[in-house]
C-alpha cells in the first residue's frame, strides 16, 4: 500500500509540530509568552486536531498488522504508549538512525550551539518554575 510508505514520516512531522505547539501552549499558560486570545485558541485547537492524527496512526497500525487485538497490544504496547504525543519522542529512542543523526547534528558547530542555547533556556525555565 502506498499509504504505508508515506504515513509514518507524515506522523513524525505532525509529532514535531505537536511538540512545538505544546511548548508554546505551556509558555502561554505560564505567561512566559503573551499572545492574543484568538491565537491562544488556535494553538489549543490545533493541538486537539493533531491528537486525532495520533489516534488515526494507532488505527492504521492495527489495520496494517496481521494480529488480533490482544496480539497487537502485547507486541506493540510501547507503540500504543507513544500515541500520547508527549511520549512520542520516546519512539525515536527505538530508531538507531535517529540517535546517530542526533550525534552527528550535535557535532555540528551551529546545531550544537543551538542545542546548548535551548538546553540553557529549558534549564532556566525549569529553575523559574521550581522557585
XYZ file of C-alpha atoms in Angstrom:
131
model
C 0.000 0.000 0.000
C 1.202 3.482 -0.805
C -0.155 4.907 2.466
C 2.024 2.522 4.455
C 5.051 4.242 2.925
C 4.147 7.928 3.403
C 2.088 7.730 6.602
C 4.902 7.122 9.174
C 7.053 10.098 8.049
C 3.917 12.273 7.974
C 3.065 11.300 11.555
C 6.631 12.062 12.684
C 6.365 15.578 11.210
C 2.998 16.003 12.934
C 4.644 14.899 16.203
C 7.320 17.582 15.865
C 4.649 20.215 15.151
C 2.602 18.967 18.127
C 5.593 19.204 20.455
C 6.357 22.743 19.260
C 2.731 23.801 19.774
C 2.694 22.099 23.172
C 5.750 24.126 24.227
C 4.020 27.292 23.013
C 0.871 26.316 24.943
C 2.874 25.761 28.135
C 4.633 29.111 27.624
C 1.237 30.798 27.210
C -0.141 29.053 30.301
C 2.777 30.190 32.481
C 2.672 33.673 30.911
C 6.178 33.342 29.521
C 4.650 34.126 26.124
C 1.851 36.667 25.810
C -0.401 36.274 22.779
C -3.921 37.274 21.802
C -6.830 35.132 22.905
C -7.570 34.147 19.321
C -4.013 32.848 18.804
C -4.191 31.008 22.122
C -7.425 29.355 20.997
C -5.889 28.495 17.639
C -2.916 26.800 19.319
C -5.153 24.756 21.603
C -7.471 23.837 18.737
C -4.528 22.727 16.601
C -3.273 20.559 19.476
C -6.640 18.826 19.663
C -6.824 18.224 15.906
C -3.276 16.921 15.775
C -4.142 14.474 18.550
C -6.681 12.960 16.147
C -3.777 12.173 13.787
C -2.110 10.168 16.567
C -5.283 8.194 17.168
C -5.576 7.532 13.426
C -1.962 6.385 13.464
C -2.823 3.720 16.005
C -5.858 2.625 13.992
C -3.807 2.356 10.800
C -1.037 0.441 12.512
C -3.589 -2.021 13.847
C -5.180 -2.447 10.408
C -1.816 -2.963 8.760
C -0.771 -5.547 11.318
C -1.801 -9.140 10.860
C -2.522 -9.775 14.532
C -5.701 -9.746 16.525
C -6.382 -7.083 19.155
C -4.724 -8.957 22.024
C -1.648 -9.878 19.988
C -1.363 -6.333 18.674
C -1.476 -4.844 22.179
C 1.041 -7.369 23.530
C 3.546 -6.830 20.758
C 3.034 -3.067 20.381
C 2.491 -1.794 23.927
C 5.324 0.712 23.528
C 3.864 1.959 20.253
C 0.453 2.345 21.893
C 2.017 4.339 24.725
C 3.590 6.704 22.199
C 0.166 7.579 20.795
C 0.033 10.019 23.690
C 2.005 12.817 21.993
C 4.281 13.777 24.881
C 5.525 10.177 24.972
C 6.078 10.192 21.214
C 9.732 11.342 21.375
C 10.482 8.039 23.117
C 9.665 6.335 19.822
C 12.783 7.954 18.416
C 14.848 6.099 21.002
C 13.953 2.848 19.256
C 15.380 4.051 15.987
C 19.151 3.754 15.851
C 19.366 6.017 12.817
C 17.790 8.883 14.710
C 20.259 8.548 17.550
C 23.172 8.506 15.114
C 21.746 11.510 13.280
C 21.392 13.383 16.562
C 25.028 12.628 17.389
C 26.071 13.999 14.009
C 23.943 17.109 14.475
C 25.343 17.855 17.918
C 28.818 17.566 16.425
C 27.985 20.361 14.011
C 29.093 23.714 15.385
C 25.887 25.598 14.544
C 23.451 22.906 15.652
C 25.496 22.118 18.766
C 25.457 25.792 19.714
C 21.716 25.982 19.102
C 21.058 22.864 21.200
C 23.182 24.282 24.028
C 21.129 27.504 23.927
C 17.886 25.524 24.014
C 19.204 23.426 26.906
C 20.168 26.595 28.791
C 16.739 28.179 28.221
C 14.979 24.995 29.351
C 17.187 24.832 32.438
C 16.465 28.467 33.366
C 12.731 27.959 32.747
C 12.805 24.856 34.957
C 14.525 26.821 37.738
C 11.954 29.603 37.398
C 9.074 27.122 37.596
C 10.608 25.359 40.597
C 11.072 28.550 42.615
